Amino acid sequence: MTEQHEQPSHTFERGTDGPKVIVVGVDGSASSLRAAAYAGGLARRQHALLAVVYVQPVLAAGAALGAPVADTTDEIAEDLITQIREAAERVKGIFEVRWEFHTFRGDPYGGLVKAADELKADAVVVGASEQAGHRIIGSVAIRLVKAGRWPVTVVP
């Protein structure tokens, strides 16, 4: 017995392939800034939105001791957005990238997960950890990969 199935006509969907939102985690470290540059290139080539995310750490011990933790992390966030704006200005007219800057509070892994969920990320880019202890405990990048919810690119 032979079955024949009529093939539906295939229509090309312009602009629906590839990621629409790429989340990149930045914290001011050299590897996170390389990750932002890499993610910017991906976003440009894919015509995707680049969502730059800084997770402000919540340090209960610092707050208990009266340390101005929130002020410090706010300053870091302001510095990061200034750096990103300056980089975007340098390439204006050469490379066009749609980007947004977001801050979340919490631990880096939890903040990036929340950001990727809320922003409906199609991909997450992070820098490789520069801390020796993460080889034992596990880095944010490894935890994101193990979560298996998005494609994760780790930039050295």
PDB file of C-alpha atoms in Angstrom:
ATOM      1  CA  MET A   1       0.000   0.000   0.000  1.00  0.00           C
ATOM      2  CA  THR A   2       1.355   3.382  -0.966  1.00  0.00           C
ATOM      3  CA  GLU A   3       0.407   6.556   0.822  1.00  0.00           C
ATOM      4  CA  GLN A   4       0.772   9.900  -0.798  1.00  0.00           C
ATOM      5  CA  HIS A   5       0.900  13.085   1.174  1.00  0.00           C
ATOM      6  CA  GLU A   6       0.508  16.425  -0.423  1.00  0.00           C
ATOM      7  CA  GLN A   7       3.303  18.749   0.614  1.00  0.00           C
ATOM      8  CA  PRO A   8       2.087  22.106   1.876  1.00  0.00           C
ATOM      9  CA  SER A   9       3.654  24.995   0.028  1.00  0.00           C
ATOM     10  CA  HIS A  10       6.588  26.378   1.981  1.00  0.00           C
ATOM     11  CA  THR A  11       6.605  30.092   2.580  1.00  0.00           C
ATOM     12  CA  PHE A  12       9.724  31.889   3.606  1.00  0.00           C
ATOM     13  CA  GLU A  13       9.406  33.731   6.921  1.00  0.00           C
ATOM     14  CA  ARG A  14      11.570  36.808   6.777  1.00  0.00           C
ATOM     15  CA  GLY A  15      13.305  37.657  10.027  1.00  0.00           C
ATOM     16  CA  THR A  16      12.017  34.791  12.115  1.00  0.00           C
ATOM     17  CA  ASP A  17      15.176  32.709  12.242  1.00  0.00           C
ATOM     18  CA  GLY A  18      17.765  33.221  14.923  1.00  0.00           C
ATOM     19  CA  PRO A  19      17.514  34.862  18.306  1.00  0.00           C
ATOM     20  CA  LYS A  20      15.341  37.904  18.878  1.00  0.00           C
ATOM     21  CA  VAL A  21      16.711  38.731  22.355  1.00  0.00           C
ATOM     22  CA  ILE A  22      20.269  38.059  23.497  1.00  0.00           C
ATOM     23  CA  VAL A  23      20.969  38.564  27.201  1.00  0.00           C
ATOM     24  CA  VAL A  24      24.552  39.299  28.248  1.00  0.00           C
ATOM     25  CA  GLY A  25      25.630  39.467  31.867  1.00  0.00           C
ATOM     26  CA  VAL A  26      28.118  42.197  32.750  1.00  0.00           C
ATOM     27  CA  ASP A  27      29.823  42.977  36.044  1.00  0.00           C
ATOM     28  CA  GLY A  28      32.712  45.166  34.962  1.00  0.00           C
ATOM     29  CA  SER A  29      35.235  42.315  34.765  1.00  0.00           C
ATOM     30  CA  ALA A  30      37.374  41.956  31.654  1.00  0.00           C
ATOM     31  CA  SER A  31      35.691  38.668  30.686  1.00  0.00           C
ATOM     32  CA  SER A  32      32.193  40.160  31.048  1.00  0.00           C
ATOM     33  CA  LEU A  33      33.148  43.100  28.842  1.00  0.00           C
ATOM     34  CA  ARG A  34      34.509  40.666  26.224  1.00  0.00           C
ATOM     35  CA  ALA A  35      31.207  38.785  26.506  1.00  0.00           C
ATOM     36  CA  ALA A  36      29.328  42.051  25.908  1.00  0.00           C
ATOM     37  CA  ALA A  37      31.407  42.758  22.800  1.00  0.00           C
ATOM     38  CA  TYR A  38      30.814  39.222  21.504  1.00  0.00           C
ATOM     39  CA  ALA A  39      27.075  39.420  22.252  1.00  0.00           C
ATOM     40  CA  GLY A  40      26.935  42.815  20.534  1.00  0.00           C
ATOM     41  CA  GLY A  41      28.358  41.256  17.390  1.00  0.00           C
ATOM     42  CA  LEU A  42      25.814  38.438  17.565  1.00  0.00           C
ATOM     43  CA  ALA A  43      22.967  40.888  18.086  1.00  0.00           C
ATOM     44  CA  ARG A  44      24.119  43.023  15.158  1.00  0.00           C
ATOM     45  CA  ARG A  45      24.414  40.084  12.769  1.00  0.00           C
ATOM     46  CA  GLN A  46      21.104  38.554  13.897  1.00  0.00           C
ATOM     47  CA  HIS A  47      19.253  41.900  14.106  1.00  0.00           C
ATOM     48  CA  ALA A  48      18.406  40.944  17.677  1.00  0.00           C
ATOM     49  CA  LEU A  49      17.898  43.073  20.754  1.00  0.00           C
ATOM     50  CA  LEU A  50      20.940  43.059  23.040  1.00  0.00           C
ATOM     51  CA  ALA A  51      19.821  43.089  26.671  1.00  0.00           C
ATOM     52  CA  VAL A  52      22.816  44.028  28.818  1.00  0.00           C
ATOM     53  CA  VAL A  53      22.198  42.867  32.390  1.00  0.00           C
ATOM     54  CA  TYR A  54      24.009  43.847  35.564  1.00  0.00           C
ATOM     55  CA  VAL A  55      23.001  41.924  38.676  1.00  0.00           C
ATOM     56  CA  GLN A  56      23.503  44.052  41.768  1.00  0.00           C
ATOM     57  CA  PRO A  57      24.603  41.782  44.597  1.00  0.00           C
ATOM     58  CA  VAL A  58      22.603  41.864  47.787  1.00  0.00           C
ATOM     59  CA  LEU A  59      25.079  41.501  50.622  1.00  0.00           C
ATOM     60  CA  ALA A  60      23.203  40.997  53.867  1.00  0.00           C
ATOM     61  CA  ALA A  61      26.424  40.936  55.897  1.00  0.00           C
ATOM     62  CA  GLY A  62      27.569  44.262  54.445  1.00  0.00           C
ATOM     63  CA  ALA A  63      24.209  45.866  55.133  1.00  0.00           C
ATOM     64  CA  ALA A  64      24.226  44.562  58.696  1.00  0.00           C
ATOM     65  CA  LEU A  65      27.610  46.188  59.257  1.00  0.00           C
ATOM     66  CA  GLY A  66      26.358  49.479  57.855  1.00  0.00           C
ATOM     67  CA  ALA A  67      28.334  49.285  54.602  1.00  0.00           C
ATOM     68  CA  PRO A  68      26.811  51.344  51.773  1.00  0.00           C
ATOM     69  CA  VAL A  69      26.379  48.299  49.512  1.00  0.00           C
ATOM     70  CA  ALA A  70      23.453  49.661  47.488  1.00  0.00           C
ATOM     71  CA  ASP A  71      25.294  52.923  46.789  1.00  0.00           C
ATOM     72  CA  THR A  72      28.363  51.031  45.588  1.00  0.00           C
ATOM     73  CA  THR A  73      26.429  48.701  43.290  1.00  0.00           C
ATOM     74  CA  ASP A  74      24.441  51.673  41.919  1.00  0.00           C
ATOM     75  CA  GLU A  75      27.762  53.367  41.087  1.00  0.00           C
ATOM     76  CA  ILE A  76      28.960  50.209  39.318  1.00  0.00           C
ATOM     77  CA  ALA A  77      25.725  50.093  37.305  1.00  0.00           C
ATOM     78  CA  GLU A  78      26.106  53.755  36.311  1.00  0.00           C
ATOM     79  CA  ASP A  79      29.731  53.178  35.312  1.00  0.00           C
ATOM     80  CA  LEU A  80      28.777  50.147  33.208  1.00  0.00           C
ATOM     81  CA  ILE A  81      26.030  51.970  31.358  1.00  0.00           C
ATOM     82  CA  THR A  82      28.416  54.874  30.692  1.00  0.00           C
ATOM     83  CA  GLN A  83      30.980  52.446  29.227  1.00  0.00           C
ATOM     84  CA  ILE A  84      28.325  50.794  27.067  1.00  0.00           C
ATOM     85  CA  ARG A  85      26.999  54.136  25.790  1.00  0.00           C
ATOM     86  CA  GLU A  86      30.541  55.253  24.929  1.00  0.00           C
ATOM     87  CA  ALA A  87      31.211  51.997  23.063  1.00  0.00           C
ATOM     88  CA  ALA A  88      27.900  52.349  21.172  1.00  0.00           C
ATOM     89  CA  GLU A  89      28.788  55.941  20.205  1.00  0.00           C
ATOM     90  CA  ARG A  90      32.212  54.849  18.870  1.00  0.00           C
ATOM     91  CA  VAL A  91      30.632  52.435  16.403  1.00  0.00           C
ATOM     92  CA  LYS A  92      27.575  54.530  15.553  1.00  0.00           C
ATOM     93  CA  GLY A  93      27.131  54.712  11.800  1.00  0.00           C
ATOM     94  CA  ILE A  94      29.368  51.664  11.335  1.00  0.00           C
ATOM     95  CA  PHE A  95      27.510  49.059  13.370  1.00  0.00           C
ATOM     96  CA  GLU A  96      23.955  49.488  14.550  1.00  0.00           C
ATOM     97  CA  VAL A  97      22.832  47.430  17.518  1.00  0.00           C
ATOM     98  CA  ARG A  98      19.568  47.788  19.401  1.00  0.00           C
ATOM     99  CA  TRP A  99      20.362  47.493  23.085  1.00  0.00           C
ATOM    100  CA  GLU A 100      18.861  47.975  26.524  1.00  0.00           C
ATOM    101  CA  PHE A 101      20.477  48.057  29.954  1.00  0.00           C
ATOM    102  CA  HIS A 102      18.791  46.288  32.866  1.00  0.00           C
ATOM    103  CA  THR A 103      19.702  45.894  36.503  1.00  0.00           C
ATOM    104  CA  PHE A 104      18.436  43.150  38.759  1.00  0.00           C
ATOM    105  CA  ARG A 105      19.217  42.522  42.415  1.00  0.00           C
ATOM    106  CA  GLY A 106      20.317  39.187  43.823  1.00  0.00           C
ATOM    107  CA  ASP A 107      22.976  36.594  43.240  1.00  0.00           C
ATOM    108  CA  PRO A 108      24.452  36.572  39.700  1.00  0.00           C
ATOM    109  CA  TYR A 109      22.928  33.222  38.700  1.00  0.00           C
ATOM    110  CA  GLY A 110      19.454  33.998  40.044  1.00  0.00           C
ATOM    111  CA  GLY A 111      19.522  37.492  38.570  1.00  0.00           C
ATOM    112  CA  LEU A 112      20.496  36.264  35.109  1.00  0.00           C
ATOM    113  CA  VAL A 113      17.830  33.548  35.210  1.00  0.00           C
ATOM    114  CA  LYS A 114      15.218  36.133  36.188  1.00  0.00           C
ATOM    115  CA  ALA A 115      16.445  38.503  33.473  1.00  0.00           C
ATOM    116  CA  ALA A 116      16.422  35.809  30.786  1.00  0.00           C
ATOM    117  CA  ASP A 117      12.906  34.733  31.789  1.00  0.00           C
ATOM    118  CA  GLU A 118      11.450  38.242  32.021  1.00  0.00           C
ATOM    119  CA  LEU A 119      13.097  39.426  28.803  1.00  0.00           C
ATOM    120  CA  LYS A 120      12.174  36.197  26.979  1.00  0.00           C
ATOM    121  CA  ALA A 121      15.780  35.573  26.004  1.00  0.00           C
ATOM    122  CA  ASP A 122      16.623  33.306  23.104  1.00  0.00           C
ATOM    123  CA  ALA A 123      20.288  33.116  24.143  1.00  0.00           C
ATOM    124  CA  VAL A 124      22.493  34.038  27.101  1.00  0.00           C
ATOM    125  CA  VAL A 125      26.131  35.151  26.874  1.00  0.00           C
ATOM    126  CA  VAL A 126      28.429  35.382  29.897  1.00  0.00           C
ATOM    127  CA  GLY A 127      32.130  35.773  30.507  1.00  0.00           C
ATOM    128  CA  ALA A 128      34.143  32.916  31.945  1.00  0.00           C
ATOM    129  CA  SER A 129      34.655  33.195  35.674  1.00  0.00           C
ATOM    130  CA  GLU A 130      37.921  34.760  36.755  1.00  0.00           C
ATOM    131  CA  GLN A 131      37.646  33.438  40.314  1.00  0.00           C
ATOM    132  CA  ALA A 132      39.634  30.327  41.249  1.00  0.00           C
ATOM    133  CA  GLY A 133      36.999  29.094  43.712  1.00  0.00           C
ATOM    134  CA  HIS A 134      34.479  28.640  40.932  1.00  0.00           C
ATOM    135  CA  ARG A 135      36.444  25.663  39.647  1.00  0.00           C
ATOM    136  CA  ILE A 136      35.368  23.829  42.778  1.00  0.00           C
ATOM    137  CA  ILE A 137      31.931  25.281  43.526  1.00  0.00           C
ATOM    138  CA  GLY A 138      30.812  25.948  39.959  1.00  0.00           C
ATOM    139  CA  SER A 139      30.573  29.197  38.060  1.00  0.00           C
ATOM    140  CA  VAL A 140      27.501  31.120  36.989  1.00  0.00           C
ATOM    141  CA  ALA A 141      28.187  29.963  33.417  1.00  0.00           C
ATOM    142  CA  ILE A 142      28.207  26.285  34.393  1.00  0.00           C
ATOM    143  CA  ARG A 143      24.997  26.695  36.381  1.00  0.00           C
ATOM    144  CA  LEU A 144      23.308  28.418  33.417  1.00  0.00           C
ATOM    145  CA  VAL A 145      24.392  25.650  31.055  1.00  0.00           C
ATOM    146  CA  LYS A 146      23.141  22.988  33.473  1.00  0.00           C
ATOM    147  CA  ALA A 147      19.785  24.764  33.746  1.00  0.00           C
ATOM    148  CA  GLY A 148      19.356  23.908  30.054  1.00  0.00           C
ATOM    149  CA  ARG A 149      16.773  26.602  29.396  1.00  0.00           C
ATOM    150  CA  TRP A 150      18.639  28.685  26.793  1.00  0.00           C
ATOM    151  CA  PRO A 151      21.667  28.299  24.585  1.00  0.00           C
ATOM    152  CA  VAL A 152      24.537  29.674  26.676  1.00  0.00           C
ATOM    153  CA  THR A 153      27.778  31.010  25.230  1.00  0.00           C
ATOM    154  CA  VAL A 154      30.723  31.390  27.593  1.00  0.00           C
ATOM    155  CA  VAL A 155      33.331  33.881  26.405  1.00  0.00           C
ATOM    156  CA  PRO A 156      36.867  33.448  27.798  1.00  0.00           C
TER     157      PRO A 156
END
